[in-house]
PDB file of C-alpha atoms in Angstrom:
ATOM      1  CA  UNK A   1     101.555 -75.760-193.308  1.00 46.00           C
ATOM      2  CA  UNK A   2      98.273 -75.138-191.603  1.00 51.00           C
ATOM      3  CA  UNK A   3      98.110 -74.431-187.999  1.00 51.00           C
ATOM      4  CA  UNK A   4      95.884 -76.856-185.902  1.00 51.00           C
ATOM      5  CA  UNK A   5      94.450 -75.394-182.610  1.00 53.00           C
ATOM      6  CA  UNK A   6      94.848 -77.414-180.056  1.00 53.00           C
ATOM      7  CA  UNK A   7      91.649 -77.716-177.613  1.00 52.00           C
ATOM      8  CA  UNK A   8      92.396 -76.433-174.254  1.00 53.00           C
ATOM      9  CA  UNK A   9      93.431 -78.827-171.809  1.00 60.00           C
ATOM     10  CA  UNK A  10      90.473 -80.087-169.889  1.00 67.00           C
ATOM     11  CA  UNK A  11      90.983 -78.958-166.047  1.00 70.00           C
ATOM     12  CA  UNK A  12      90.427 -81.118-163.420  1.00 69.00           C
ATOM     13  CA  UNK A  13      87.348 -80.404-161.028  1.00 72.00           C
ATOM     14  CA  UNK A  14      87.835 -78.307-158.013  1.00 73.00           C
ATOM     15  CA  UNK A  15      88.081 -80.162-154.819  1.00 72.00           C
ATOM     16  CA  UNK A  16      85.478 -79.697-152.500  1.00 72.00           C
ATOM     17  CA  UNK A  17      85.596 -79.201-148.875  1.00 71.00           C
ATOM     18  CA  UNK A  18      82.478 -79.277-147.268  1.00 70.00           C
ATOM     19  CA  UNK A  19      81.246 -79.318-143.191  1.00 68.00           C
ATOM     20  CA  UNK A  20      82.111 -83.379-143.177  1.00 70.00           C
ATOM     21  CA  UNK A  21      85.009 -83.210-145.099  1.00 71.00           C
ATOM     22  CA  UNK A  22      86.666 -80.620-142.795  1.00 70.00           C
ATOM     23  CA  UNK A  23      85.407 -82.943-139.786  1.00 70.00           C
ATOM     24  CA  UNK A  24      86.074 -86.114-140.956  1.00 70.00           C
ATOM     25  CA  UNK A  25      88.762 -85.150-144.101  1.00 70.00           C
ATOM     26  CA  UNK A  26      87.563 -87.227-146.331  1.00 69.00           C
ATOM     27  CA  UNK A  27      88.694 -85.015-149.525  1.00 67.00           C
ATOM     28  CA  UNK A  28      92.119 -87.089-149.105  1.00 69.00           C
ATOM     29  CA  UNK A  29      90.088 -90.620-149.550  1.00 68.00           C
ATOM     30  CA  UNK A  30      90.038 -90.155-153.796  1.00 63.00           C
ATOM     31  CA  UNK A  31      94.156 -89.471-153.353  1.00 66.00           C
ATOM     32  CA  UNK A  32      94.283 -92.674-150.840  1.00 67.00           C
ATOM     33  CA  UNK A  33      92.776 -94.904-153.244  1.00 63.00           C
ATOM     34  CA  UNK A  34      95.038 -93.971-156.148  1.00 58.00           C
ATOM     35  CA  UNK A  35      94.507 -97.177-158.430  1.00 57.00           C
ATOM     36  CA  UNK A  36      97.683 -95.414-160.673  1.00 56.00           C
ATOM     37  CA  UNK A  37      99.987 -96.065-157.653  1.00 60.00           C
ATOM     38  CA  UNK A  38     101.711 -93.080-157.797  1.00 67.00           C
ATOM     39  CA  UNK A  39     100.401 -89.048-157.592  1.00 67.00           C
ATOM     40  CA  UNK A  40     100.911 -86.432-160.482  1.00 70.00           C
ATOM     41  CA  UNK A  41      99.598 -83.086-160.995  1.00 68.00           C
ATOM     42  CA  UNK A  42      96.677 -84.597-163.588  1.00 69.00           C
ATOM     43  CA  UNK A  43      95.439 -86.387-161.254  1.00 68.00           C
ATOM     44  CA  UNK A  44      95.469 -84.291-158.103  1.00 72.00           C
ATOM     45  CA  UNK A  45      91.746 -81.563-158.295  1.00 73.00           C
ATOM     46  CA  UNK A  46      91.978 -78.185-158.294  1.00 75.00           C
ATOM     47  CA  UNK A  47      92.377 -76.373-154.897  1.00 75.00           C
ATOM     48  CA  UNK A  48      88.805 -74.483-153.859  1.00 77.00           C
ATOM     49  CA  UNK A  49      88.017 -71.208-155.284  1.00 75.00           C
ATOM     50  CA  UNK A  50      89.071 -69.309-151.941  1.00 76.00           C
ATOM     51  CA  UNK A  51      91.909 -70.993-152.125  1.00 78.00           C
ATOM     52  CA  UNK A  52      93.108 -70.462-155.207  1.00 80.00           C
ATOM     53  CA  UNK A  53      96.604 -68.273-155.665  1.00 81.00           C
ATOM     54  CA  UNK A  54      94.825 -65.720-158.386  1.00 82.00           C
ATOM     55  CA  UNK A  55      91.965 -65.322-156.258  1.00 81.00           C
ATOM     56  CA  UNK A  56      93.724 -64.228-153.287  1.00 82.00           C
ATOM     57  CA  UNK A  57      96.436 -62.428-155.016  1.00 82.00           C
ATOM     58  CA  UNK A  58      93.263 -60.050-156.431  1.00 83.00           C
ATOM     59  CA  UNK A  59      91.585 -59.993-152.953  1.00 80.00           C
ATOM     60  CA  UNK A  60      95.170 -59.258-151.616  1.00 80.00           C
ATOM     61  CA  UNK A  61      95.584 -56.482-154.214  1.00 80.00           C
ATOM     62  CA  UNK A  62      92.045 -55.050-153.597  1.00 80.00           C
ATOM     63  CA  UNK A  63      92.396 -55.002-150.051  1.00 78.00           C
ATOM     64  CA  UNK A  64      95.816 -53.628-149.746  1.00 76.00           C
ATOM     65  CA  UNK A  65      95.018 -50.711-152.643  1.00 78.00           C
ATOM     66  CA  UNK A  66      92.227 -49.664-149.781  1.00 75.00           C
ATOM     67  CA  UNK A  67      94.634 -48.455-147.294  1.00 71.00           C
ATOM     68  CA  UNK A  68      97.592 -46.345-146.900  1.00 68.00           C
ATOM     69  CA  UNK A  69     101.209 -47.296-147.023  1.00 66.00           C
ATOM     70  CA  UNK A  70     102.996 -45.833-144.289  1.00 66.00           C
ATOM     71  CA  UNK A  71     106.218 -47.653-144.379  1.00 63.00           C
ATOM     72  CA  UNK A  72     105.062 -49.220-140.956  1.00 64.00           C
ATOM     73  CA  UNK A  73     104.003 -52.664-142.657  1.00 67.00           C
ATOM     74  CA  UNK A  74     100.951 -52.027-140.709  1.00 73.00           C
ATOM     75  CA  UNK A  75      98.539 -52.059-143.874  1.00 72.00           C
ATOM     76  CA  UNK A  76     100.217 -55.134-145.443  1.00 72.00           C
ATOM     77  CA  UNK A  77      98.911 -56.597-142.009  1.00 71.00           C
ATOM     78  CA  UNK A  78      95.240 -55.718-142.088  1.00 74.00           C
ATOM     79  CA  UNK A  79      95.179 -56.719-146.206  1.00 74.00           C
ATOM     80  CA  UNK A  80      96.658 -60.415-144.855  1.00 72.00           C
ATOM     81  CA  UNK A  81      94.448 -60.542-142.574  1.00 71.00           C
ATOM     82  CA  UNK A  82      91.408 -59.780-145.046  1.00 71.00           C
ATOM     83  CA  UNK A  83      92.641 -63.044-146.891  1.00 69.00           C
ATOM     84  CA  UNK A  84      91.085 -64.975-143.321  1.00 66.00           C
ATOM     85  CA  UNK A  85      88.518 -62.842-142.144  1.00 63.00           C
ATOM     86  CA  UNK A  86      85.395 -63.405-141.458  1.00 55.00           C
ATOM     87  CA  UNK A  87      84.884 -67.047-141.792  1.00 63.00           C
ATOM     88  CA  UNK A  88      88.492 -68.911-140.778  1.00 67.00           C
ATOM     89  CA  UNK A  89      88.556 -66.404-137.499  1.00 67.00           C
ATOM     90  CA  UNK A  90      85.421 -67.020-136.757  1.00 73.00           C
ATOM     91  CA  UNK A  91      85.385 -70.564-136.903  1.00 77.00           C
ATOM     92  CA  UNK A  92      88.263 -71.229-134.823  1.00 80.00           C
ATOM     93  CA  UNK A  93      86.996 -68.909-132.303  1.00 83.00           C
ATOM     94  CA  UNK A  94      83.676 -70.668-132.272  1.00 86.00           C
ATOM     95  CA  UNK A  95      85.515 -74.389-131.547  1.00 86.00           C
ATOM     96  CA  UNK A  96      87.853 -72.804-128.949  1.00 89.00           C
ATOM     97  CA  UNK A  97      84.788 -71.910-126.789  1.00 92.00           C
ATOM     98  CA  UNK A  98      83.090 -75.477-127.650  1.00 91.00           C
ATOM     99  CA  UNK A  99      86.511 -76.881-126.483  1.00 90.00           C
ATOM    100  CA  UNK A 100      86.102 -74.209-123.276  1.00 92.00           C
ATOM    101  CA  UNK A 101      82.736 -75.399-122.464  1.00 93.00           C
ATOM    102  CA  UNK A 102      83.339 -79.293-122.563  1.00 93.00           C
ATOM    103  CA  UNK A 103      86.719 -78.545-120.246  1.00 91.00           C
ATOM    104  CA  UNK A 104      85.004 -76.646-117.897  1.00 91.00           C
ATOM    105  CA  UNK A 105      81.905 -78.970-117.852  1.00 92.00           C
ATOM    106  CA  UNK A 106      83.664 -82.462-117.336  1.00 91.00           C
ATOM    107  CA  UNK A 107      85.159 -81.919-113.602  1.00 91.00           C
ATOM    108  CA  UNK A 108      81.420 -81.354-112.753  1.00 92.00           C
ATOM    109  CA  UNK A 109      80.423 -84.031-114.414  1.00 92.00           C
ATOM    110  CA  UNK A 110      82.814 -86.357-112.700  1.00 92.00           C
ATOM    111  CA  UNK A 111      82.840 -85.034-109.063  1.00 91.00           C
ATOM    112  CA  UNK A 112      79.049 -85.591-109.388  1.00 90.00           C
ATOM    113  CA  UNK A 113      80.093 -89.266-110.739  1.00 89.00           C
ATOM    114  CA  UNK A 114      82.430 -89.593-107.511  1.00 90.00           C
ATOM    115  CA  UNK A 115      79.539 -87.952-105.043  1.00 90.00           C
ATOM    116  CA  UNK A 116      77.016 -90.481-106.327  1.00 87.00           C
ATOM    117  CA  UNK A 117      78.906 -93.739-105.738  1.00 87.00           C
ATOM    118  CA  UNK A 118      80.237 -92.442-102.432  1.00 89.00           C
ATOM    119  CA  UNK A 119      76.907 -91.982-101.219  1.00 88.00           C
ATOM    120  CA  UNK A 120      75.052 -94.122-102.913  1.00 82.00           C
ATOM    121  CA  UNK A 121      72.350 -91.934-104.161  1.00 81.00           C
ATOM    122  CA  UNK A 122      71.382 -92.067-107.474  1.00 76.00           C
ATOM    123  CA  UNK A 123      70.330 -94.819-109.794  1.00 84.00           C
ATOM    124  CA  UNK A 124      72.472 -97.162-112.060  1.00 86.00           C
ATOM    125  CA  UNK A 125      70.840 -95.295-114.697  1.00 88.00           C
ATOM    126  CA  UNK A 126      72.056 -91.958-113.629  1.00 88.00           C
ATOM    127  CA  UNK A 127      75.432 -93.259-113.084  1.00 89.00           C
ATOM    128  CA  UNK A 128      75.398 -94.681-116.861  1.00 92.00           C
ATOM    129  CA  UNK A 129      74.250 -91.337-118.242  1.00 92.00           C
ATOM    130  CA  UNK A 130      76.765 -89.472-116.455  1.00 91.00           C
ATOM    131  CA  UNK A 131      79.419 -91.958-117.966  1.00 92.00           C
ATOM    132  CA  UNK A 132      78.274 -91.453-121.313  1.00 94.00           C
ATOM    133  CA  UNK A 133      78.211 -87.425-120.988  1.00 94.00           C
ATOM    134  CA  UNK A 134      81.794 -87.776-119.612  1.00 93.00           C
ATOM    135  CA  UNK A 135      82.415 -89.604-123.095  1.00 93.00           C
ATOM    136  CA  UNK A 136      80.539 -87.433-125.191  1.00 94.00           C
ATOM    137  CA  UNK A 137      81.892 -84.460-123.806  1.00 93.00           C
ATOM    138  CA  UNK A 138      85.774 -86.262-124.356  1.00 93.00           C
ATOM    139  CA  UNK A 139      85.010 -86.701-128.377  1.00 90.00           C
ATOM    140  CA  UNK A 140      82.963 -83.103-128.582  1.00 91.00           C
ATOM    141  CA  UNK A 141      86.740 -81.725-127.062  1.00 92.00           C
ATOM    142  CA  UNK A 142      88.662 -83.649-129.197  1.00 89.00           C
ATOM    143  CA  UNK A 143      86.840 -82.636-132.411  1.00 86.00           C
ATOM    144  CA  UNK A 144      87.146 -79.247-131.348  1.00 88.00           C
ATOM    145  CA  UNK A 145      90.745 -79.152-131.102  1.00 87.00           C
ATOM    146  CA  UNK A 146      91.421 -80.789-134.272  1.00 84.00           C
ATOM    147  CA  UNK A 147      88.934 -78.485-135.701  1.00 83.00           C
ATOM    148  CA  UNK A 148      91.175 -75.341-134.361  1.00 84.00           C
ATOM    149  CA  UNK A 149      94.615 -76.967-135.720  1.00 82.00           C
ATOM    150  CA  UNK A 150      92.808 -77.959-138.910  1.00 80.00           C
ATOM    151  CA  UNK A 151      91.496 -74.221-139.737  1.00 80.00           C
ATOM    152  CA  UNK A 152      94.680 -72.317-138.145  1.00 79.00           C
ATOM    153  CA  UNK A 153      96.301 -74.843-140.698  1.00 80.00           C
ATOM    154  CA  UNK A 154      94.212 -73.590-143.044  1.00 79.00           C
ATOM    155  CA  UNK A 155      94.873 -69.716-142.630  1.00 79.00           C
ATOM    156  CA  UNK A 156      98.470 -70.229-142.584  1.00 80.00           C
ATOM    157  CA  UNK A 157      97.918 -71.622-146.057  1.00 81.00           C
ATOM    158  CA  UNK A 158      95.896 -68.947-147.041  1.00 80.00           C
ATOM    159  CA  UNK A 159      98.613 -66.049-145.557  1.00 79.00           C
ATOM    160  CA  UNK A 160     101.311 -67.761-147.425  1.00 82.00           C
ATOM    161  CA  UNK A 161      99.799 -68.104-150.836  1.00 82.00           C
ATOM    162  CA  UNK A 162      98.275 -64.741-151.010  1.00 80.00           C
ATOM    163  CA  UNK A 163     101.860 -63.420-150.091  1.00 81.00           C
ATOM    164  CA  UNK A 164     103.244 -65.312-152.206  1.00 82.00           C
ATOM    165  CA  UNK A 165     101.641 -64.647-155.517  1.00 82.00           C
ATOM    166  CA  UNK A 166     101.929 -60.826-154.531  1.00 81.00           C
ATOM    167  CA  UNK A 167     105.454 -61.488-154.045  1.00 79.00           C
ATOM    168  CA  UNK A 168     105.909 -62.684-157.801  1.00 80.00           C
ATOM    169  CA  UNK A 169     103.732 -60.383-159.451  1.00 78.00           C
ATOM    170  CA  UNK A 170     105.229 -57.643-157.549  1.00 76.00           C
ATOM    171  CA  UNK A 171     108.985 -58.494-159.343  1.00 75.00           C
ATOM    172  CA  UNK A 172     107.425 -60.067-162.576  1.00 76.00           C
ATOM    173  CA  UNK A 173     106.142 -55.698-162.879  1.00 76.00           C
ATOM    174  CA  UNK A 174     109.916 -54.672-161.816  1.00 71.00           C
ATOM    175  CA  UNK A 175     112.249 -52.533-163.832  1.00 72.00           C
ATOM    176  CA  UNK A 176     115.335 -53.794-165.315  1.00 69.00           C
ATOM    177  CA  UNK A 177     116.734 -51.596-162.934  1.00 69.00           C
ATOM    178  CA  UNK A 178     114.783 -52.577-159.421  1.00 67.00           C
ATOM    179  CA  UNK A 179     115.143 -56.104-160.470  1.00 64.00           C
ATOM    180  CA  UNK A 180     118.794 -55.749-160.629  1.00 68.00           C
ATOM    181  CA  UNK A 181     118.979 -54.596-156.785  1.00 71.00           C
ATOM    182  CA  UNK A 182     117.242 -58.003-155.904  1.00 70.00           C
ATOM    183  CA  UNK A 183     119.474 -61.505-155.844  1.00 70.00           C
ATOM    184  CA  UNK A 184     117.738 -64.218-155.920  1.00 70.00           C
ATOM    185  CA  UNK A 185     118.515 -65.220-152.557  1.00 73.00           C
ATOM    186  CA  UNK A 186     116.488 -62.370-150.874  1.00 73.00           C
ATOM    187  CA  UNK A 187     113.376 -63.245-153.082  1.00 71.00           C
ATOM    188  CA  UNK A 188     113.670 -66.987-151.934  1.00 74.00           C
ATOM    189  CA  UNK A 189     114.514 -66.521-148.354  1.00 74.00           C
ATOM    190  CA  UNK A 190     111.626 -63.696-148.881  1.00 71.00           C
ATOM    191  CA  UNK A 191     109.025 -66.545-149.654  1.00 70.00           C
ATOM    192  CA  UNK A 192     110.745 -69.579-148.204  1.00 72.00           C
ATOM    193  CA  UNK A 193     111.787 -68.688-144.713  1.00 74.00           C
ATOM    194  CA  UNK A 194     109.534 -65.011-144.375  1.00 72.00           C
ATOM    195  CA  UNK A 195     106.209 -66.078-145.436  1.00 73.00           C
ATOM    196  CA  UNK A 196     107.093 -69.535-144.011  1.00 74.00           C
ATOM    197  CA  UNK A 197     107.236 -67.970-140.451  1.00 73.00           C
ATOM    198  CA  UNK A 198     103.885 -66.534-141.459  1.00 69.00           C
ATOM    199  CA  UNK A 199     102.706 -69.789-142.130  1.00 68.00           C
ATOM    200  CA  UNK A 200     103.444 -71.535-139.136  1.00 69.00           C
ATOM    201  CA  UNK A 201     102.525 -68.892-137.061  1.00 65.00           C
ATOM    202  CA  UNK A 202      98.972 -69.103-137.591  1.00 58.00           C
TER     203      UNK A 202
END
């Protein structure tokens, strides 16, 4: 009987997560709108290229092959940390001082507010801009806060994966022998409740 290749399974595209979508999320809008009803794994894109398990696993790999092991757990930090670094950390650090800035500059705003209709210097048209800085400066902060929850999300995400996929390949390269010291208890509680912790932590 002659064998019949099967073509290879056409992949769905990778989801893309540009400057709006991470402000506004509208990536989820295609997965709202679901005109099958319900979700399945044909239907859901692929996650972005940074990240994707394989690609942090090798950037994991690379990383942690660049430094030392000292027993101290020390260099499995700074290679989980290269997984985030430079754009996540930098990002939330940036919208933490935006979020500084619009806390520290409101009070101002609103003692001047509270000076001008005490006194009644000022124009109506001062007053009103004042108001709508006080407002502006109220959604600026609020962006910026969901910005740092949505990106700490994100490197949490990031931590765990990576982690995770080294975890796996690590015991899929075991020896009978090594394999046999590990239940599968530890390796679950290893990725479910360890790298979990590392997860929410971020």
């Amino acid at each position: 009987m002659e064998h019949v290749e099967q073509p290879p399974a056409e992949q769905p595209p990778r989801l893309r997560i540009g400057f709006a979508a991470e402000f506004y999320h509208v990536y989820l809008t295609p997965l709202m709108r679901s005109k099958r009803g319900t979700l399945t794994l044909d239907g859901l894109p692929r996650l972005p290229a940074e990240d994707d398990a394989l690609v942090l696993l090798e950037r994991f790999r690379a990383a942690l092959s660049k430094r030392q092991l000292d027993g101290s757990g020390r260099a499995t930090q700074r290679a989980t940390l290269s997984l985030l670094w430079p754009r996540f950390q930098l990002s939330i650090s940036l919208w933490m001082l935006v979020g500084l800035a619009t806390d520290g500059a409101q009070p101002f705003l609103i003692a001047t507010l509270v000076r001008e209709l005490r006194t009644g210097t000022g124009s109506v048209g001062t007053r009103l801009g004042i108001v709508a800085a006080i407002g502006a400066l109220c959604l600026v902060n609020t962006a910026s806060l969901q910005q740092v929850l949505w990106f700490g999300s994100r490197c949490g995400m990031r931590a765990k994966v990576g982690l995770s996929a080294a975890v796996y390949h690590k015991m899929m390269r075991l020896e009978l022998g090594s394999v046999a010291s590990w239940s599968s208890s530890a390796v679950s509680n290893l990725v479910a409740i360890d790298l979990a912790r590392l997860e929410l932590s971020a």
